[in-house]
Amino acid sequence: MKEITEGTIAQIGRNLRQFGYDDLTDEEVAAQVKAIQAGERPTNIIGMFARDMLEENGYLDAAP
């Protein structure tokens, strides 16, 4: 698996802002990514999108 860096988080934030989440900050994305890395299931759409992007790009194993 690839290492999740600040650049990775920034890219996820940029992608989500392109989807219309204009007010989303990289700090909010980082909090979601940290929770996902800790094994928590995403509870909101930002976390779900972030998880999917991480899985699709080789940063996380696919969730069961």
PDBQT receptor file of N, H, CA, C and O in Angstrom, charges set to zero:
ATOM      1  N   MET A   1       0.835  -1.186   0.000  1.00  0.00    +0.000 N 
ATOM      2  CA  MET A   1       0.000   0.000   0.000  1.00  0.00    +0.000 C 
ATOM      3  C   MET A   1       0.880   1.250   0.000  1.00  0.00    +0.000 C 
ATOM      4  O   MET A   1       1.999   1.252   0.512  1.00  0.00    +0.000 OA
ATOM      5  N   LYS A   2       0.340   2.295  -0.584  1.00  0.00    +0.000 N 
ATOM      6  H   LYS A   2      -0.569   2.294  -1.000  1.00  0.00    +0.000 HD
ATOM      7  CA  LYS A   2       1.034   3.572  -0.632  1.00  0.00    +0.000 C 
ATOM      8  C   LYS A   2       0.860   4.319   0.691  1.00  0.00    +0.000 C 
ATOM      9  O   LYS A   2      -0.104   4.100   1.426  1.00  0.00    +0.000 OA
ATOM     10  N   GLU A   3       1.810   5.202   0.973  1.00  0.00    +0.000 N 
ATOM     11  H   GLU A   3       2.592   5.380   0.376  1.00  0.00    +0.000 HD
ATOM     12  CA  GLU A   3       1.727   6.040   2.171  1.00  0.00    +0.000 C 
ATOM     13  C   GLU A   3       0.779   7.211   1.912  1.00  0.00    +0.000 C 
ATOM     14  O   GLU A   3       0.837   7.850   0.862  1.00  0.00    +0.000 OA
ATOM     15  N   ILE A   4      -0.082   7.479   2.872  1.00  0.00    +0.000 N 
ATOM     16  H   ILE A   4      -0.129   6.959   3.725  1.00  0.00    +0.000 HD
ATOM     17  CA  ILE A   4      -0.991   8.625   2.779  1.00  0.00    +0.000 C 
ATOM     18  C   ILE A   4      -0.249   9.842   3.318  1.00  0.00    +0.000 C 
ATOM     19  O   ILE A   4       0.089   9.901   4.500  1.00  0.00    +0.000 OA
ATOM     20  N   THR A   5       0.000  10.810   2.444  1.00  0.00    +0.000 N 
ATOM     21  H   THR A   5      -0.274  10.763   1.484  1.00  0.00    +0.000 HD
ATOM     22  CA  THR A   5       0.746  12.010   2.808  1.00  0.00    +0.000 C 
ATOM     23  C   THR A   5      -0.194  13.216   2.851  1.00  0.00    +0.000 C 
ATOM     24  O   THR A   5      -1.376  13.116   2.524  1.00  0.00    +0.000 OA
ATOM     25  N   GLU A   6       0.365  14.356   3.262  1.00  0.00    +0.000 N 
ATOM     26  H   GLU A   6       1.325  14.437   3.528  1.00  0.00    +0.000 HD
ATOM     27  CA  GLU A   6      -0.413  15.596   3.239  1.00  0.00    +0.000 C 
ATOM     28  C   GLU A   6      -0.835  15.920   1.813  1.00  0.00    +0.000 C 
ATOM     29  O   GLU A   6      -1.918  16.457   1.585  1.00  0.00    +0.000 OA
ATOM     30  N   GLY A   7       0.028  15.591   0.854  1.00  0.00    +0.000 N 
ATOM     31  H   GLY A   7       0.908  15.154   1.040  1.00  0.00    +0.000 HD
ATOM     32  CA  GLY A   7      -0.308  15.803  -0.547  1.00  0.00    +0.000 C 
ATOM     33  C   GLY A   7      -1.484  14.953  -0.982  1.00  0.00    +0.000 C 
ATOM     34  O   GLY A   7      -2.330  15.399  -1.756  1.00  0.00    +0.000 OA
ATOM     35  N   THR A   8      -1.536  13.722  -0.482  1.00  0.00    +0.000 N 
ATOM     36  H   THR A   8      -0.848  13.360   0.147  1.00  0.00    +0.000 HD
ATOM     37  CA  THR A   8      -2.652  12.833  -0.786  1.00  0.00    +0.000 C 
ATOM     38  C   THR A   8      -3.951  13.437  -0.255  1.00  0.00    +0.000 C 
ATOM     39  O   THR A   8      -4.966  13.467  -0.951  1.00  0.00    +0.000 OA
ATOM     40  N   ILE A   9      -3.901  13.909   0.963  1.00  0.00    +0.000 N 
ATOM     41  H   ILE A   9      -3.076  13.885   1.528  1.00  0.00    +0.000 HD
ATOM     42  CA  ILE A   9      -5.082  14.508   1.593  1.00  0.00    +0.000 C 
ATOM     43  C   ILE A   9      -5.505  15.768   0.845  1.00  0.00    +0.000 C 
ATOM     44  O   ILE A   9      -6.695  16.001   0.633  1.00  0.00    +0.000 OA
ATOM     45  N   ALA A  10      -4.519  16.585   0.442  1.00  0.00    +0.000 N 
ATOM     46  H   ALA A  10      -3.552  16.395   0.614  1.00  0.00    +0.000 HD
ATOM     47  CA  ALA A  10      -4.832  17.798  -0.310  1.00  0.00    +0.000 C 
ATOM     48  C   ALA A  10      -5.502  17.449  -1.641  1.00  0.00    +0.000 C 
ATOM     49  O   ALA A  10      -6.435  18.129  -2.066  1.00  0.00    +0.000 OA
ATOM     50  N   GLN A  11      -5.028  16.397  -2.292  1.00  0.00    +0.000 N 
ATOM     51  H   GLN A  11      -4.270  15.844  -1.947  1.00  0.00    +0.000 HD
ATOM     52  CA  GLN A  11      -5.630  15.994  -3.570  1.00  0.00    +0.000 C 
ATOM     53  C   GLN A  11      -7.060  15.507  -3.380  1.00  0.00    +0.000 C 
ATOM     54  O   GLN A  11      -7.935  15.813  -4.190  1.00  0.00    +0.000 OA
ATOM     55  N   ILE A  12      -7.299  14.758  -2.324  1.00  0.00    +0.000 N 
ATOM     56  H   ILE A  12      -6.588  14.510  -1.666  1.00  0.00    +0.000 HD
ATOM     57  CA  ILE A  12      -8.672  14.317  -2.035  1.00  0.00    +0.000 C 
ATOM     58  C   ILE A  12      -9.556  15.544  -1.818  1.00  0.00    +0.000 C 
ATOM     59  O   ILE A  12     -10.681  15.602  -2.314  1.00  0.00    +0.000 OA
ATOM     60  N   GLY A  13      -9.040  16.518  -1.076  1.00  0.00    +0.000 N 
ATOM     61  H   GLY A  13      -8.127  16.471  -0.673  1.00  0.00    +0.000 HD
ATOM     62  CA  GLY A  13      -9.795  17.757  -0.851  1.00  0.00    +0.000 C 
ATOM     63  C   GLY A  13     -10.105  18.474  -2.152  1.00  0.00    +0.000 C 
ATOM     64  O   GLY A  13     -11.230  18.929  -2.357  1.00  0.00    +0.000 OA
ATOM     65  N   ARG A  14      -9.113  18.579  -3.037  1.00  0.00    +0.000 N 
ATOM     66  H   ARG A  14      -8.199  18.209  -2.870  1.00  0.00    +0.000 HD
ATOM     67  CA  ARG A  14      -9.347  19.222  -4.335  1.00  0.00    +0.000 C 
ATOM     68  C   ARG A  14     -10.418  18.470  -5.128  1.00  0.00    +0.000 C 
ATOM     69  O   ARG A  14     -11.310  19.081  -5.718  1.00  0.00    +0.000 OA
ATOM     70  N   ASN A  15     -10.321  17.154  -5.135  1.00  0.00    +0.000 N 
ATOM     71  H   ASN A  15      -9.596  16.658  -4.656  1.00  0.00    +0.000 HD
ATOM     72  CA  ASN A  15     -11.311  16.356  -5.857  1.00  0.00    +0.000 C 
ATOM     73  C   ASN A  15     -12.710  16.595  -5.308  1.00  0.00    +0.000 C 
ATOM     74  O   ASN A  15     -13.658  16.775  -6.072  1.00  0.00    +0.000 OA
ATOM     75  N   LEU A  16     -12.838  16.596  -3.990  1.00  0.00    +0.000 N 
ATOM     76  H   LEU A  16     -12.067  16.450  -3.370  1.00  0.00    +0.000 HD
ATOM     77  CA  LEU A  16     -14.157  16.785  -3.386  1.00  0.00    +0.000 C 
ATOM     78  C   LEU A  16     -14.691  18.189  -3.640  1.00  0.00    +0.000 C 
ATOM     79  O   LEU A  16     -15.892  18.365  -3.842  1.00  0.00    +0.000 OA
ATOM     80  N   ARG A  17     -13.820  19.180  -3.631  1.00  0.00    +0.000 N 
ATOM     81  H   ARG A  17     -12.844  19.037  -3.467  1.00  0.00    +0.000 HD
ATOM     82  CA  ARG A  17     -14.271  20.544  -3.929  1.00  0.00    +0.000 C 
ATOM     83  C   ARG A  17     -14.773  20.635  -5.373  1.00  0.00    +0.000 C 
ATOM     84  O   ARG A  17     -15.694  21.401  -5.656  1.00  0.00    +0.000 OA
ATOM     85  N   GLN A  18     -14.180  19.867  -6.282  1.00  0.00    +0.000 N 
ATOM     86  H   GLN A  18     -13.432  19.244  -6.052  1.00  0.00    +0.000 HD
ATOM     87  CA  GLN A  18     -14.669  19.835  -7.668  1.00  0.00    +0.000 C 
ATOM     88  C   GLN A  18     -16.055  19.207  -7.749  1.00  0.00    +0.000 C 
ATOM     89  O   GLN A  18     -16.819  19.510  -8.665  1.00  0.00    +0.000 OA
ATOM     90  N   PHE A  19     -16.388  18.331  -6.793  1.00  0.00    +0.000 N 
ATOM     91  H   PHE A  19     -15.768  18.085  -6.048  1.00  0.00    +0.000 HD
ATOM     92  CA  PHE A  19     -17.711  17.716  -6.745  1.00  0.00    +0.000 C 
ATOM     93  C   PHE A  19     -18.749  18.625  -6.100  1.00  0.00    +0.000 C 
ATOM     94  O   PHE A  19     -19.917  18.251  -5.989  1.00  0.00    +0.000 OA
ATOM     95  N   GLY A  20     -18.334  19.824  -5.670  1.00  0.00    +0.000 N 
ATOM     96  H   GLY A  20     -17.386  20.129  -5.760  1.00  0.00    +0.000 HD
ATOM     97  CA  GLY A  20     -19.284  20.776  -5.119  1.00  0.00    +0.000 C 
ATOM     98  C   GLY A  20     -19.162  21.042  -3.631  1.00  0.00    +0.000 C 
ATOM     99  O   GLY A  20     -19.942  21.819  -3.082  1.00  0.00    +0.000 OA
ATOM    100  N   TYR A  21     -18.212  20.420  -2.972  1.00  0.00    +0.000 N 
ATOM    101  H   TYR A  21     -17.578  19.788  -3.418  1.00  0.00    +0.000 HD
ATOM    102  CA  TYR A  21     -18.019  20.651  -1.533  1.00  0.00    +0.000 C 
ATOM    103  C   TYR A  21     -17.045  21.813  -1.347  1.00  0.00    +0.000 C 
ATOM    104  O   TYR A  21     -15.946  21.645  -0.819  1.00  0.00    +0.000 OA
ATOM    105  N   ASP A  22     -17.475  22.998  -1.794  1.00  0.00    +0.000 N 
ATOM    106  H   ASP A  22     -18.368  23.135  -2.223  1.00  0.00    +0.000 HD
ATOM    107  CA  ASP A  22     -16.607  24.174  -1.860  1.00  0.00    +0.000 C 
ATOM    108  C   ASP A  22     -16.034  24.609  -0.518  1.00  0.00    +0.000 C 
ATOM    109  O   ASP A  22     -14.917  25.125  -0.472  1.00  0.00    +0.000 OA
ATOM    110  N   ASP A  23     -16.760  24.417   0.564  1.00  0.00    +0.000 N 
ATOM    111  H   ASP A  23     -17.668  23.998   0.526  1.00  0.00    +0.000 HD
ATOM    112  CA  ASP A  23     -16.331  24.874   1.878  1.00  0.00    +0.000 C 
ATOM    113  C   ASP A  23     -15.454  23.858   2.611  1.00  0.00    +0.000 C 
ATOM    114  O   ASP A  23     -15.008  24.122   3.728  1.00  0.00    +0.000 OA
ATOM    115  N   LEU A  24     -15.208  22.726   2.007  1.00  0.00    +0.000 N 
ATOM    116  H   LEU A  24     -15.570  22.512   1.100  1.00  0.00    +0.000 HD
ATOM    117  CA  LEU A  24     -14.450  21.659   2.651  1.00  0.00    +0.000 C 
ATOM    118  C   LEU A  24     -12.982  22.054   2.792  1.00  0.00    +0.000 C 
ATOM    119  O   LEU A  24     -12.363  22.547   1.850  1.00  0.00    +0.000 OA
ATOM    120  N   THR A  25     -12.434  21.825   3.994  1.00  0.00    +0.000 N 
ATOM    121  H   THR A  25     -12.937  21.424   4.760  1.00  0.00    +0.000 HD
ATOM    122  CA  THR A  25     -11.019  22.131   4.221  1.00  0.00    +0.000 C 
ATOM    123  C   THR A  25     -10.198  20.838   4.226  1.00  0.00    +0.000 C 
ATOM    124  O   THR A  25     -10.722  19.744   4.438  1.00  0.00    +0.000 OA
ATOM    125  N   ASP A  26      -8.902  21.000   3.988  1.00  0.00    +0.000 N 
ATOM    126  H   ASP A  26      -8.476  21.888   3.816  1.00  0.00    +0.000 HD
ATOM    127  CA  ASP A  26      -8.018  19.839   4.048  1.00  0.00    +0.000 C 
ATOM    128  C   ASP A  26      -7.975  19.261   5.460  1.00  0.00    +0.000 C 
ATOM    129  O   ASP A  26      -7.748  18.063   5.630  1.00  0.00    +0.000 OA
ATOM    130  N   GLU A  27      -8.189  20.091   6.464  1.00  0.00    +0.000 N 
ATOM    131  H   GLU A  27      -8.373  21.064   6.327  1.00  0.00    +0.000 HD
ATOM    132  CA  GLU A  27      -8.204  19.607   7.843  1.00  0.00    +0.000 C 
ATOM    133  C   GLU A  27      -9.390  18.672   8.072  1.00  0.00    +0.000 C 
ATOM    134  O   GLU A  27      -9.270  17.668   8.775  1.00  0.00    +0.000 OA
ATOM    135  N   GLU A  28     -10.522  19.003   7.481  1.00  0.00    +0.000 N 
ATOM    136  H   GLU A  28     -10.619  19.818   6.910  1.00  0.00    +0.000 HD
ATOM    137  CA  GLU A  28     -11.692  18.130   7.598  1.00  0.00    +0.000 C 
ATOM    138  C   GLU A  28     -11.442  16.796   6.897  1.00  0.00    +0.000 C 
ATOM    139  O   GLU A  28     -11.814  15.737   7.403  1.00  0.00    +0.000 OA
ATOM    140  N   VAL A  29     -10.812  16.861   5.733  1.00  0.00    +0.000 N 
ATOM    141  H   VAL A  29     -10.510  17.721   5.322  1.00  0.00    +0.000 HD
ATOM    142  CA  VAL A  29     -10.468  15.632   5.018  1.00  0.00    +0.000 C 
ATOM    143  C   VAL A  29      -9.487  14.818   5.850  1.00  0.00    +0.000 C 
ATOM    144  O   VAL A  29      -9.643  13.604   5.978  1.00  0.00    +0.000 OA
ATOM    145  N   ALA A  30      -8.479  15.473   6.414  1.00  0.00    +0.000 N 
ATOM    146  H   ALA A  30      -8.353  16.459   6.309  1.00  0.00    +0.000 HD
ATOM    147  CA  ALA A  30      -7.468  14.781   7.220  1.00  0.00    +0.000 C 
ATOM    148  C   ALA A  30      -8.110  14.081   8.411  1.00  0.00    +0.000 C 
ATOM    149  O   ALA A  30      -7.712  12.968   8.757  1.00  0.00    +0.000 OA
ATOM    150  N   ALA A  31      -9.093  14.712   9.042  1.00  0.00    +0.000 N 
ATOM    151  H   ALA A  31      -9.416  15.616   8.761  1.00  0.00    +0.000 HD
ATOM    152  CA  ALA A  31      -9.780  14.096  10.180  1.00  0.00    +0.000 C 
ATOM    153  C   ALA A  31     -10.517  12.836   9.736  1.00  0.00    +0.000 C 
ATOM    154  O   ALA A  31     -10.506  11.829  10.444  1.00  0.00    +0.000 OA
ATOM    155  N   GLN A  32     -11.150  12.886   8.577  1.00  0.00    +0.000 N 
ATOM    156  H   GLN A  32     -11.159  13.704   8.002  1.00  0.00    +0.000 HD
ATOM    157  CA  GLN A  32     -11.852  11.707   8.063  1.00  0.00    +0.000 C 
ATOM    158  C   GLN A  32     -10.867  10.594   7.729  1.00  0.00    +0.000 C 
ATOM    159  O   GLN A  32     -11.111   9.428   8.042  1.00  0.00    +0.000 OA
ATOM    160  N   VAL A  33      -9.752  10.957   7.091  1.00  0.00    +0.000 N 
ATOM    161  H   VAL A  33      -9.554  11.904   6.838  1.00  0.00    +0.000 HD
ATOM    162  CA  VAL A  33      -8.748   9.957   6.726  1.00  0.00    +0.000 C 
ATOM    163  C   VAL A  33      -8.147   9.317   7.977  1.00  0.00    +0.000 C 
ATOM    164  O   VAL A  33      -7.934   8.105   8.015  1.00  0.00    +0.000 OA
ATOM    165  N   LYS A  34      -7.876  10.122   8.990  1.00  0.00    +0.000 N 
ATOM    166  H   LYS A  34      -8.049  11.107   8.959  1.00  0.00    +0.000 HD
ATOM    167  CA  LYS A  34      -7.327   9.599  10.246  1.00  0.00    +0.000 C 
ATOM    168  C   LYS A  34      -8.297   8.594  10.877  1.00  0.00    +0.000 C 
ATOM    169  O   LYS A  34      -7.884   7.539  11.356  1.00  0.00    +0.000 OA
ATOM    170  N   ALA A  35      -9.571   8.929  10.871  1.00  0.00    +0.000 N 
ATOM    171  H   ALA A  35      -9.907   9.786  10.481  1.00  0.00    +0.000 HD
ATOM    172  CA  ALA A  35     -10.577   8.017  11.431  1.00  0.00    +0.000 C 
ATOM    173  C   ALA A  35     -10.628   6.713  10.631  1.00  0.00    +0.000 C 
ATOM    174  O   ALA A  35     -10.735   5.630  11.206  1.00  0.00    +0.000 OA
ATOM    175  N   ILE A  36     -10.550   6.822   9.318  1.00  0.00    +0.000 N 
ATOM    176  H   ILE A  36     -10.463   7.702   8.851  1.00  0.00    +0.000 HD
ATOM    177  CA  ILE A  36     -10.565   5.630   8.467  1.00  0.00    +0.000 C 
ATOM    178  C   ILE A  36      -9.346   4.769   8.749  1.00  0.00    +0.000 C 
ATOM    179  O   ILE A  36      -9.456   3.547   8.842  1.00  0.00    +0.000 OA
ATOM    180  N   GLN A  37      -8.183   5.399   8.887  1.00  0.00    +0.000 N 
ATOM    181  H   GLN A  37      -8.094   6.392   8.812  1.00  0.00    +0.000 HD
ATOM    182  CA  GLN A  37      -6.952   4.660   9.185  1.00  0.00    +0.000 C 
ATOM    183  C   GLN A  37      -7.030   3.976  10.547  1.00  0.00    +0.000 C 
ATOM    184  O   GLN A  37      -6.401   2.940  10.761  1.00  0.00    +0.000 OA
ATOM    185  N   ALA A  38      -7.802   4.553  11.466  1.00  0.00    +0.000 N 
ATOM    186  H   ALA A  38      -8.313   5.395  11.292  1.00  0.00    +0.000 HD
ATOM    187  CA  ALA A  38      -7.970   3.964  12.796  1.00  0.00    +0.000 C 
ATOM    188  C   ALA A  38      -8.978   2.822  12.793  1.00  0.00    +0.000 C 
ATOM    189  O   ALA A  38      -9.232   2.204  13.827  1.00  0.00    +0.000 OA
ATOM    190  N   GLY A  39      -9.554   2.547  11.620  1.00  0.00    +0.000 N 
ATOM    191  H   GLY A  39      -9.348   3.049  10.780  1.00  0.00    +0.000 HD
ATOM    192  CA  GLY A  39     -10.487   1.439  11.508  1.00  0.00    +0.000 C 
ATOM    193  C   GLY A  39     -11.949   1.814  11.638  1.00  0.00    +0.000 C 
ATOM    194  O   GLY A  39     -12.818   0.942  11.639  1.00  0.00    +0.000 OA
ATOM    195  N   GLU A  40     -12.228   3.110  11.747  1.00  0.00    +0.000 N 
ATOM    196  H   GLU A  40     -11.522   3.818  11.745  1.00  0.00    +0.000 HD
ATOM    197  CA  GLU A  40     -13.622   3.547  11.866  1.00  0.00    +0.000 C 
ATOM    198  C   GLU A  40     -14.276   3.552  10.489  1.00  0.00    +0.000 C 
ATOM    199  O   GLU A  40     -13.642   3.857   9.479  1.00  0.00    +0.000 OA
ATOM    200  N   ARG A  41     -15.540   3.212  10.476  1.00  0.00    +0.000 N 
ATOM    201  H   ARG A  41     -16.055   2.964  11.296  1.00  0.00    +0.000 HD
ATOM    202  CA  ARG A  41     -16.315   3.292   9.233  1.00  0.00    +0.000 C 
ATOM    203  C   ARG A  41     -16.751   4.738   9.041  1.00  0.00    +0.000 C 
ATOM    204  O   ARG A  41     -17.159   5.390  10.002  1.00  0.00    +0.000 OA
ATOM    205  N   PRO A  42     -16.673   5.243   7.831  1.00  0.00    +0.000 N 
ATOM    206  CA  PRO A  42     -17.132   6.621   7.581  1.00  0.00    +0.000 C 
ATOM    207  C   PRO A  42     -18.601   6.779   7.926  1.00  0.00    +0.000 C 
ATOM    208  O   PRO A  42     -19.414   5.893   7.662  1.00  0.00    +0.000 OA
ATOM    209  N   THR A  43     -18.930   7.912   8.515  1.00  0.00    +0.000 N 
ATOM    210  H   THR A  43     -18.270   8.632   8.729  1.00  0.00    +0.000 HD
ATOM    211  CA  THR A  43     -20.310   8.166   8.907  1.00  0.00    +0.000 C 
ATOM    212  C   THR A  43     -20.931   9.299   8.100  1.00  0.00    +0.000 C 
ATOM    213  O   THR A  43     -22.097   9.638   8.301  1.00  0.00    +0.000 OA
ATOM    214  N   ASN A  44     -20.155   9.887   7.183  1.00  0.00    +0.000 N 
ATOM    215  H   ASN A  44     -19.208   9.611   7.020  1.00  0.00    +0.000 HD
ATOM    216  CA  ASN A  44     -20.705  10.952   6.343  1.00  0.00    +0.000 C 
ATOM    217  C   ASN A  44     -20.168  10.807   4.924  1.00  0.00    +0.000 C 
ATOM    218  O   ASN A  44     -19.279   9.996   4.662  1.00  0.00    +0.000 OA
ATOM    219  N   ILE A  45     -20.708  11.586   4.033  1.00  0.00    +0.000 N 
ATOM    220  H   ILE A  45     -21.430  12.244   4.245  1.00  0.00    +0.000 HD
ATOM    221  CA  ILE A  45     -20.368  11.451   2.622  1.00  0.00    +0.000 C 
ATOM    222  C   ILE A  45     -18.910  11.784   2.347  1.00  0.00    +0.000 C 
ATOM    223  O   ILE A  45     -18.300  11.181   1.465  1.00  0.00    +0.000 OA
ATOM    224  N   ILE A  46     -18.342  12.726   3.082  1.00  0.00    +0.000 N 
ATOM    225  H   ILE A  46     -18.838  13.216   3.799  1.00  0.00    +0.000 HD
ATOM    226  CA  ILE A  46     -16.939  13.087   2.880  1.00  0.00    +0.000 C 
ATOM    227  C   ILE A  46     -16.054  11.884   3.210  1.00  0.00    +0.000 C 
ATOM    228  O   ILE A  46     -15.142  11.556   2.450  1.00  0.00    +0.000 OA
ATOM    229  N   GLY A  47     -16.316  11.239   4.320  1.00  0.00    +0.000 N 
ATOM    230  H   GLY A  47     -17.056  11.505   4.937  1.00  0.00    +0.000 HD
ATOM    231  CA  GLY A  47     -15.553  10.058   4.701  1.00  0.00    +0.000 C 
ATOM    232  C   GLY A  47     -15.715   8.921   3.703  1.00  0.00    +0.000 C 
ATOM    233  O   GLY A  47     -14.759   8.206   3.402  1.00  0.00    +0.000 OA
ATOM    234  N   MET A  48     -16.929   8.759   3.194  1.00  0.00    +0.000 N 
ATOM    235  H   MET A  48     -17.706   9.340   3.439  1.00  0.00    +0.000 HD
ATOM    236  CA  MET A  48     -17.179   7.698   2.218  1.00  0.00    +0.000 C 
ATOM    237  C   MET A  48     -16.429   7.957   0.916  1.00  0.00    +0.000 C 
ATOM    238  O   MET A  48     -15.816   7.051   0.353  1.00  0.00    +0.000 OA
ATOM    239  N   PHE A  49     -16.482   9.196   0.445  1.00  0.00    +0.000 N 
ATOM    240  H   PHE A  49     -16.981   9.932   0.902  1.00  0.00    +0.000 HD
ATOM    241  CA  PHE A  49     -15.737   9.550  -0.765  1.00  0.00    +0.000 C 
ATOM    242  C   PHE A  49     -14.242   9.377  -0.547  1.00  0.00    +0.000 C 
ATOM    243  O   PHE A  49     -13.544   8.825  -1.397  1.00  0.00    +0.000 OA
ATOM    244  N   ALA A  50     -13.751   9.851   0.599  1.00  0.00    +0.000 N 
ATOM    245  H   ALA A  50     -14.318  10.299   1.290  1.00  0.00    +0.000 HD
ATOM    246  CA  ALA A  50     -12.317   9.740   0.894  1.00  0.00    +0.000 C 
ATOM    247  C   ALA A  50     -11.885   8.276   0.932  1.00  0.00    +0.000 C 
ATOM    248  O   ALA A  50     -10.861   7.915   0.351  1.00  0.00    +0.000 OA
ATOM    249  N   ARG A  51     -12.655   7.444   1.607  1.00  0.00    +0.000 N 
ATOM    250  H   ARG A  51     -13.486   7.738   2.079  1.00  0.00    +0.000 HD
ATOM    251  CA  ARG A  51     -12.329   6.022   1.678  1.00  0.00    +0.000 C 
ATOM    252  C   ARG A  51     -12.278   5.404   0.288  1.00  0.00    +0.000 C 
ATOM    253  O   ARG A  51     -11.348   4.667  -0.038  1.00  0.00    +0.000 OA
ATOM    254  N   ASP A  52     -13.277   5.705  -0.525  1.00  0.00    +0.000 N 
ATOM    255  H   ASP A  52     -14.033   6.304  -0.260  1.00  0.00    +0.000 HD
ATOM    256  CA  ASP A  52     -13.320   5.149  -1.878  1.00  0.00    +0.000 C 
ATOM    257  C   ASP A  52     -12.109   5.591  -2.699  1.00  0.00    +0.000 C 
ATOM    258  O   ASP A  52     -11.506   4.784  -3.406  1.00  0.00    +0.000 OA
ATOM    259  N   MET A  53     -11.758   6.863  -2.604  1.00  0.00    +0.000 N 
ATOM    260  H   MET A  53     -12.247   7.519  -2.030  1.00  0.00    +0.000 HD
ATOM    261  CA  MET A  53     -10.598   7.367  -3.351  1.00  0.00    +0.000 C 
ATOM    262  C   MET A  53      -9.311   6.689  -2.880  1.00  0.00    +0.000 C 
ATOM    263  O   MET A  53      -8.455   6.342  -3.694  1.00  0.00    +0.000 OA
ATOM    264  N   LEU A  54      -9.179   6.504  -1.576  1.00  0.00    +0.000 N 
ATOM    265  H   LEU A  54      -9.875   6.786  -0.915  1.00  0.00    +0.000 HD
ATOM    266  CA  LEU A  54      -7.986   5.854  -1.041  1.00  0.00    +0.000 C 
ATOM    267  C   LEU A  54      -7.909   4.399  -1.497  1.00  0.00    +0.000 C 
ATOM    268  O   LEU A  54      -6.835   3.917  -1.857  1.00  0.00    +0.000 OA
ATOM    269  N   GLU A  55      -9.028   3.707  -1.484  1.00  0.00    +0.000 N 
ATOM    270  H   GLU A  55      -9.901   4.098  -1.191  1.00  0.00    +0.000 HD
ATOM    271  CA  GLU A  55      -9.057   2.314  -1.918  1.00  0.00    +0.000 C 
ATOM    272  C   GLU A  55      -8.743   2.200  -3.412  1.00  0.00    +0.000 C 
ATOM    273  O   GLU A  55      -7.934   1.365  -3.818  1.00  0.00    +0.000 OA
ATOM    274  N   GLU A  56      -9.378   3.033  -4.216  1.00  0.00    +0.000 N 
ATOM    275  H   GLU A  56     -10.034   3.711  -3.885  1.00  0.00    +0.000 HD
ATOM    276  CA  GLU A  56      -9.215   2.973  -5.671  1.00  0.00    +0.000 C 
ATOM    277  C   GLU A  56      -7.783   3.277  -6.113  1.00  0.00    +0.000 C 
ATOM    278  O   GLU A  56      -7.347   2.838  -7.177  1.00  0.00    +0.000 OA
ATOM    279  N   ASN A  57      -7.064   4.027  -5.290  1.00  0.00    +0.000 N 
ATOM    280  H   ASN A  57      -7.419   4.383  -4.426  1.00  0.00    +0.000 HD
ATOM    281  CA  ASN A  57      -5.723   4.458  -5.676  1.00  0.00    +0.000 C 
ATOM    282  C   ASN A  57      -4.609   3.743  -4.910  1.00  0.00    +0.000 C 
ATOM    283  O   ASN A  57      -3.458   4.177  -4.939  1.00  0.00    +0.000 OA
ATOM    284  N   GLY A  58      -4.948   2.651  -4.227  1.00  0.00    +0.000 N 
ATOM    285  H   GLY A  58      -5.884   2.298  -4.204  1.00  0.00    +0.000 HD
ATOM    286  CA  GLY A  58      -3.943   1.826  -3.609  1.00  0.00    +0.000 C 
ATOM    287  C   GLY A  58      -3.405   2.284  -2.261  1.00  0.00    +0.000 C 
ATOM    288  O   GLY A  58      -2.324   1.866  -1.846  1.00  0.00    +0.000 OA
ATOM    289  N   TYR A  59      -4.159   3.142  -1.575  1.00  0.00    +0.000 N 
ATOM    290  H   TYR A  59      -5.037   3.481  -1.912  1.00  0.00    +0.000 HD
ATOM    291  CA  TYR A  59      -3.733   3.606  -0.256  1.00  0.00    +0.000 C 
ATOM    292  C   TYR A  59      -4.350   2.775   0.866  1.00  0.00    +0.000 C 
ATOM    293  O   TYR A  59      -3.833   2.761   1.983  1.00  0.00    +0.000 OA
ATOM    294  N   LEU A  60      -5.437   2.090   0.577  1.00  0.00    +0.000 N 
ATOM    295  H   LEU A  60      -5.857   2.101  -0.330  1.00  0.00    +0.000 HD
ATOM    296  CA  LEU A  60      -6.109   1.233   1.551  1.00  0.00    +0.000 C 
ATOM    297  C   LEU A  60      -6.586  -0.029   0.864  1.00  0.00    +0.000 C 
ATOM    298  O   LEU A  60      -6.855  -0.040  -0.337  1.00  0.00    +0.000 OA
ATOM    299  N   ASP A  61      -6.686  -1.092   1.645  1.00  0.00    +0.000 N 
ATOM    300  H   ASP A  61      -6.467  -1.083   2.621  1.00  0.00    +0.000 HD
ATOM    301  CA  ASP A  61      -7.321  -2.303   1.137  1.00  0.00    +0.000 C 
ATOM    302  C   ASP A  61      -8.823  -2.054   1.097  1.00  0.00    +0.000 C 
ATOM    303  O   ASP A  61      -9.354  -1.311   1.923  1.00  0.00    +0.000 OA
ATOM    304  N   ALA A  62      -9.491  -2.658   0.159  1.00  0.00    +0.000 N 
ATOM    305  H   ALA A  62      -9.059  -3.261  -0.512  1.00  0.00    +0.000 HD
ATOM    306  CA  ALA A  62     -10.931  -2.492   0.034  1.00  0.00    +0.000 C 
ATOM    307  C   ALA A  62     -11.651  -2.994   1.279  1.00  0.00    +0.000 C 
ATOM    308  O   ALA A  62     -11.334  -4.052   1.822  1.00  0.00    +0.000 OA
ATOM    309  N   ALA A  63     -12.626  -2.208   1.714  1.00  0.00    +0.000 N 
ATOM    310  H   ALA A  63     -12.883  -1.348   1.273  1.00  0.00    +0.000 HD
ATOM    311  CA  ALA A  63     -13.419  -2.603   2.880  1.00  0.00    +0.000 C 
ATOM    312  C   ALA A  63     -14.331  -3.754   2.514  1.00  0.00    +0.000 C 
ATOM    313  O   ALA A  63     -14.829  -3.831   1.391  1.00  0.00    +0.000 OA
ATOM    314  N   PRO A  64     -14.551  -4.661   3.479  1.00  0.00    +0.000 N 
ATOM    315  CA  PRO A  64     -15.453  -5.809   3.212  1.00  0.00    +0.000 C 
ATOM    316  C   PRO A  64     -16.897  -5.361   3.077  1.00  0.00    +0.000 C 
ATOM    317  O   PRO A  64     -17.781  -6.188   2.853  1.00  0.00    +0.000 OA
TER     318      PRO A  64
